[in-house]
Amino acid sequence: MTGVLTPVHRCDDCGRVSRRSHHDDPTCDGLVIVVDGSHQCSRCGVSIRSGSTCQDCGGPLTVTDRVSPVDLSPTVSRRELECAIHETTNHARARHDIDSLDADPHLATIARSHSTHMVDADFSGHDAPNGTGIDDRYDRANYDWRRCGENVAKHYPDDLDDATSIAREIVTGWLDSPGHRENLLDDDWRVEGIGVDYATDGAVLATQNFA
């Protein structure tokens, strides 16, 4: 998990541990973080003065830094983003006079499973570390297919709070890649399934399956 350095104060006499140093502004409760060796408020950005004595016994404090986990994944729901990618895909197809695709829940299940696998196994691509590919995933899910297609993406969005913006960035990336563009604008497809998952470092793993 992605993390930031935060200060830890330990009293040398009584052993009291505090993971927040004194903030001079009581109206701001931002997390105190370590930046270039100095402590500052992660919310308002002001420098934070570290205390030198224990609030309980008055003994001397030893200040060390620890890594605190931070989840940088998007705040929008996965289902909301999946719908936005589906809509953005159909808008792109309409601009090229290509029929829109229906959303297929069965395909979406396959796509979600692959995106989650990419997050859990820390990879991005069509072939999983165990060697399985798209046709294996369709067969394992008992999906009746004559032809299958897939787009995948690992994307770090600019705006973590806007599903439409994230969807546009992902679909634009596919359209800018010849192979992905060919898949997305293929007029032989009739349905698609979208599945996304989030990594804690802020990456969106997206899978788009066609049939």
GROMACS .gro file of C-alpha atoms in nm:
model
  211
    1MET     CA    1   0.000   0.000   0.000
    2THR     CA    2   0.116   0.353  -0.070
    3GLY     CA    3   0.220   0.539   0.242
    4VAL     CA    4   0.343   0.867   0.383
    5LEU     CA    5   0.586   0.931   0.666
    6THR     CA    6   0.426   1.047   0.990
    7PRO     CA    7   0.605   1.142   1.312
    8VAL     CA    8   0.593   0.924   1.624
    9HIS     CA    9   0.676   1.072   1.967
   10ARG     CA   10   0.786   0.838   2.246
   11CYS     CA   11   0.859   0.954   2.599
   12ASP     CA   12   1.197   0.828   2.719
   13ASP     CA   13   1.074   0.821   3.080
   14CYS     CA   14   0.713   0.692   3.089
   15GLY     CA   15   0.694   0.529   2.744
   16ARG     CA   16   0.387   0.727   2.629
   17VAL     CA   17   0.354   0.718   2.250
   18SER     CA   18   0.190   0.991   2.044
   19ARG     CA   19   0.155   0.971   1.668
   20ARG     CA   20   0.056   1.335   1.623
   21SER     CA   21   0.284   1.628   1.698
   22HIS     CA   22   0.147   1.958   1.824
   23HIS     CA   23  -0.033   2.167   1.565
   24ASP     CA   24  -0.020   2.539   1.634
   25ASP     CA   25  -0.362   2.597   1.470
   26PRO     CA   26  -0.633   2.417   1.672
   27THR     CA   27  -0.891   2.474   1.397
   28CYS     CA   28  -0.708   2.237   1.160
   29ASP     CA   29  -0.688   1.865   1.233
   30GLY     CA   30  -0.484   1.764   0.929
   31LEU     CA   31  -0.248   1.467   0.947
   32VAL     CA   32   0.106   1.564   1.033
   33ILE     CA   33   0.344   1.427   0.770
   34VAL     CA   34   0.717   1.433   0.709
   35VAL     CA   35   0.835   1.616   0.398
   36ASP     CA   36   1.209   1.645   0.330
   37GLY     CA   37   1.280   1.582   0.696
   38SER     CA   38   1.041   1.849   0.824
   39HIS     CA   39   0.696   1.806   0.977
   40GLN     CA   40   0.402   1.982   0.815
   41CYS     CA   41   0.025   1.966   0.808
   42SER     CA   42  -0.105   1.761   0.518
   43ARG     CA   43  -0.421   1.974   0.507
   44CYS     CA   44  -0.312   2.337   0.536
   45GLY     CA   45   0.058   2.293   0.460
   46VAL     CA   46   0.200   2.488   0.755
   47SER     CA   47   0.513   2.373   0.933
   48ILE     CA   48   0.449   2.185   1.257
   49ARG     CA   49   0.659   2.238   1.569
   50SER     CA   50   0.748   1.908   1.731
   51GLY     CA   51   0.712   1.895   2.106
   52SER     CA   52   1.021   1.819   2.313
   53THR     CA   53   0.864   1.709   2.643
   54CYS     CA   54   0.595   1.454   2.733
   55GLN     CA   55   0.250   1.593   2.808
   56ASP     CA   56   0.201   1.335   3.086
   57CYS     CA   57   0.526   1.330   3.282
   58GLY     CA   58   0.737   1.607   3.132
   59GLY     CA   59   1.009   1.365   3.027
   60PRO     CA   60   1.210   1.405   2.706
   61LEU     CA   61   1.063   1.287   2.377
   62THR     CA   62   1.231   1.085   2.103
   63VAL     CA   63   1.083   1.157   1.760
   64THR     CA   64   1.094   0.893   1.487
   65ASP     CA   65   0.913   0.857   1.155
   66ARG     CA   66   0.691   0.570   1.044
   67VAL     CA   67   0.512   0.485   0.719
   68SER     CA   68   0.135   0.530   0.745
   69PRO     CA   69  -0.071   0.364   0.471
   70VAL     CA   70  -0.266   0.588   0.235
   71ASP     CA   71  -0.533   0.467  -0.006
   72LEU     CA   72  -0.515   0.678  -0.324
   73SER     CA   73  -0.782   0.489  -0.521
   74PRO     CA   74  -1.072   0.680  -0.681
   75THR     CA   75  -1.365   0.780  -0.466
   76VAL     CA   76  -1.628   0.700  -0.731
   77SER     CA   77  -1.785   0.355  -0.710
   78ARG     CA   78  -1.660   0.083  -0.940
   79ARG     CA   79  -2.008   0.029  -1.085
   80GLU     CA   80  -2.044   0.400  -1.161
   81LEU     CA   81  -1.714   0.401  -1.347
   82GLU     CA   82  -1.807   0.085  -1.539
   83CYS     CA   83  -2.128   0.251  -1.659
   84ALA     CA   84  -1.935   0.563  -1.757
   85ILE     CA   85  -1.685   0.360  -1.962
   86HIS     CA   86  -1.972   0.179  -2.134
   87GLU     CA   87  -2.142   0.507  -2.222
   88THR     CA   88  -1.818   0.667  -2.340
   89THR     CA   89  -1.745   0.366  -2.559
   90ASN     CA   90  -2.084   0.391  -2.726
   91HIS     CA   91  -2.037   0.765  -2.779
   92ALA     CA   92  -1.710   0.690  -2.957
   93ARG     CA   93  -1.874   0.426  -3.174
   94ALA     CA   94  -2.160   0.665  -3.260
   95ARG     CA   95  -1.911   0.927  -3.379
   96HIS     CA   96  -1.791   0.668  -3.631
   97ASP     CA   97  -2.145   0.563  -3.732
   98ILE     CA   98  -2.107   0.224  -3.563
   99ASP     CA   99  -2.394   0.061  -3.374
  100SER     CA  100  -2.387   0.089  -2.999
  101LEU     CA  101  -2.314  -0.210  -2.777
  102ASP     CA  102  -2.552  -0.358  -2.523
  103ALA     CA  103  -2.420  -0.415  -2.172
  104ASP     CA  104  -2.383  -0.786  -2.101
  105PRO     CA  105  -2.385  -0.872  -1.726
  106HIS     CA  106  -2.221  -1.209  -1.791
  107LEU     CA  107  -1.932  -1.046  -1.977
  108ALA     CA  108  -1.906  -0.784  -1.702
  109THR     CA  109  -1.852  -1.062  -1.448
  110ILE     CA  110  -1.564  -1.196  -1.659
  111ALA     CA  111  -1.418  -0.847  -1.695
  112ARG     CA  112  -1.444  -0.769  -1.322
  113SER     CA  113  -1.275  -1.094  -1.231
  114HIS     CA  114  -0.981  -1.017  -1.459
  115SER     CA  115  -0.943  -0.660  -1.329
  116THR     CA  116  -0.944  -0.786  -0.971
  117HIS     CA  117  -0.688  -1.050  -1.065
  118MET     CA  118  -0.464  -0.780  -1.216
  119VAL     CA  119  -0.483  -0.581  -0.892
  120ASP     CA  120  -0.424  -0.880  -0.665
  121ALA     CA  121  -0.141  -1.031  -0.873
  122ASP     CA  122   0.013  -0.690  -0.957
  123PHE     CA  123   0.017  -0.723  -1.336
  124SER     CA  124  -0.150  -0.563  -1.634
  125GLY     CA  125  -0.223  -0.747  -1.956
  126HIS     CA  126  -0.435  -1.003  -2.133
  127ASP     CA  127  -0.239  -1.306  -2.013
  128ALA     CA  128  -0.235  -1.385  -1.643
  129PRO     CA  129   0.086  -1.491  -1.467
  130ASN     CA  130  -0.037  -1.851  -1.474
  131GLY     CA  131  -0.056  -1.838  -1.854
  132THR     CA  132  -0.434  -1.823  -1.894
  133GLY     CA  133  -0.578  -1.587  -2.155
  134ILE     CA  134  -0.903  -1.435  -2.267
  135ASP     CA  135  -1.046  -1.752  -2.423
  136ASP     CA  136  -0.974  -1.942  -2.101
  137ARG     CA  137  -1.166  -1.681  -1.901
  138TYR     CA  138  -1.466  -1.698  -2.134
  139ASP     CA  139  -1.468  -2.079  -2.119
  140ARG     CA  140  -1.424  -2.092  -1.742
  141ALA     CA  141  -1.727  -1.864  -1.706
  142ASN     CA  142  -1.928  -2.086  -1.945
  143TYR     CA  143  -1.978  -1.797  -2.182
  144ASP     CA  144  -2.115  -1.902  -2.522
  145TRP     CA  145  -1.891  -1.726  -2.774
  146ARG     CA  146  -1.794  -1.756  -3.139
  147ARG     CA  147  -1.543  -1.468  -3.125
  148CYS     CA  148  -1.403  -1.281  -2.829
  149GLY     CA  149  -1.216  -0.956  -2.780
  150GLU     CA  150  -1.065  -0.765  -2.492
  151ASN     CA  151  -0.917  -0.428  -2.402
  152VAL     CA  152  -0.734  -0.374  -2.075
  153ALA     CA  153  -0.591  -0.062  -1.919
  154LYS     CA  154  -0.390   0.044  -1.617
  155HIS     CA  155  -0.454   0.412  -1.573
  156TYR     CA  156  -0.373   0.677  -1.313
  157PRO     CA  157  -0.660   0.928  -1.341
  158ASP     CA  158  -0.621   1.303  -1.303
  159ASP     CA  159  -0.948   1.337  -1.108
  160LEU     CA  160  -1.029   1.069  -0.852
  161ASP     CA  161  -1.381   1.202  -0.794
  162ASP     CA  162  -1.527   1.216  -1.147
  163ALA     CA  163  -1.635   0.892  -1.315
  164THR     CA  164  -1.700   1.060  -1.650
  165SER     CA  165  -1.353   1.216  -1.656
  166ILE     CA  166  -1.183   0.887  -1.568
  167ALA     CA  167  -1.387   0.702  -1.833
  168ARG     CA  168  -1.292   0.953  -2.101
  169GLU     CA  169  -0.924   0.919  -2.015
  170ILE     CA  170  -0.938   0.539  -2.035
  171VAL     CA  171  -1.138   0.526  -2.359
  172THR     CA  172  -0.916   0.796  -2.515
  173GLY     CA  173  -0.615   0.582  -2.429
  174TRP     CA  174  -0.773   0.285  -2.605
  175LEU     CA  175  -0.860   0.494  -2.909
  176ASP     CA  176  -0.502   0.620  -2.928
  177SER     CA  177  -0.371   0.261  -2.943
  178PRO     CA  178  -0.420   0.093  -3.284
  179GLY     CA  179  -0.502  -0.253  -3.149
  180HIS     CA  180  -0.737  -0.130  -2.879
  181ARG     CA  181  -0.902   0.112  -3.122
  182GLU     CA  182  -0.968  -0.170  -3.368
  183ASN     CA  183  -1.137  -0.368  -3.092
  184LEU     CA  184  -1.344  -0.078  -2.965
  185LEU     CA  185  -1.468   0.024  -3.311
  186ASP     CA  186  -1.524  -0.326  -3.446
  187ASP     CA  187  -1.874  -0.330  -3.599
  188ASP     CA  188  -1.902  -0.707  -3.551
  189TRP     CA  189  -1.943  -0.679  -3.175
  190ARG     CA  190  -2.293  -0.669  -3.032
  191VAL     CA  191  -2.232  -0.668  -2.657
  192GLU     CA  192  -1.963  -0.572  -2.411
  193GLY     CA  193  -1.890  -0.611  -2.042
  194ILE     CA  194  -1.686  -0.364  -1.838
  195GLY     CA  195  -1.510  -0.448  -1.513
  196VAL     CA  196  -1.286  -0.224  -1.306
  197ASP     CA  197  -1.095  -0.251  -0.983
  198TYR     CA  198  -0.873  -0.008  -0.794
  199ALA     CA  199  -0.517  -0.039  -0.664
  200THR     CA  200  -0.429   0.151  -0.349
  201ASP     CA  201  -0.159   0.348  -0.536
  202GLY     CA  202  -0.434   0.522  -0.736
  203ALA     CA  203  -0.430   0.301  -1.046
  204VAL     CA  204  -0.752   0.198  -1.216
  205LEU     CA  205  -0.740  -0.148  -1.372
  206ALA     CA  206  -1.007  -0.174  -1.641
  207THR     CA  207  -1.113  -0.467  -1.858
  208GLN     CA  208  -1.347  -0.440  -2.157
  209ASN     CA  209  -1.472  -0.770  -2.297
  210PHE     CA  210  -1.656  -0.803  -2.630
  211ALA     CA  211  -1.871  -1.063  -2.798
   0.00000   0.00000   0.00000
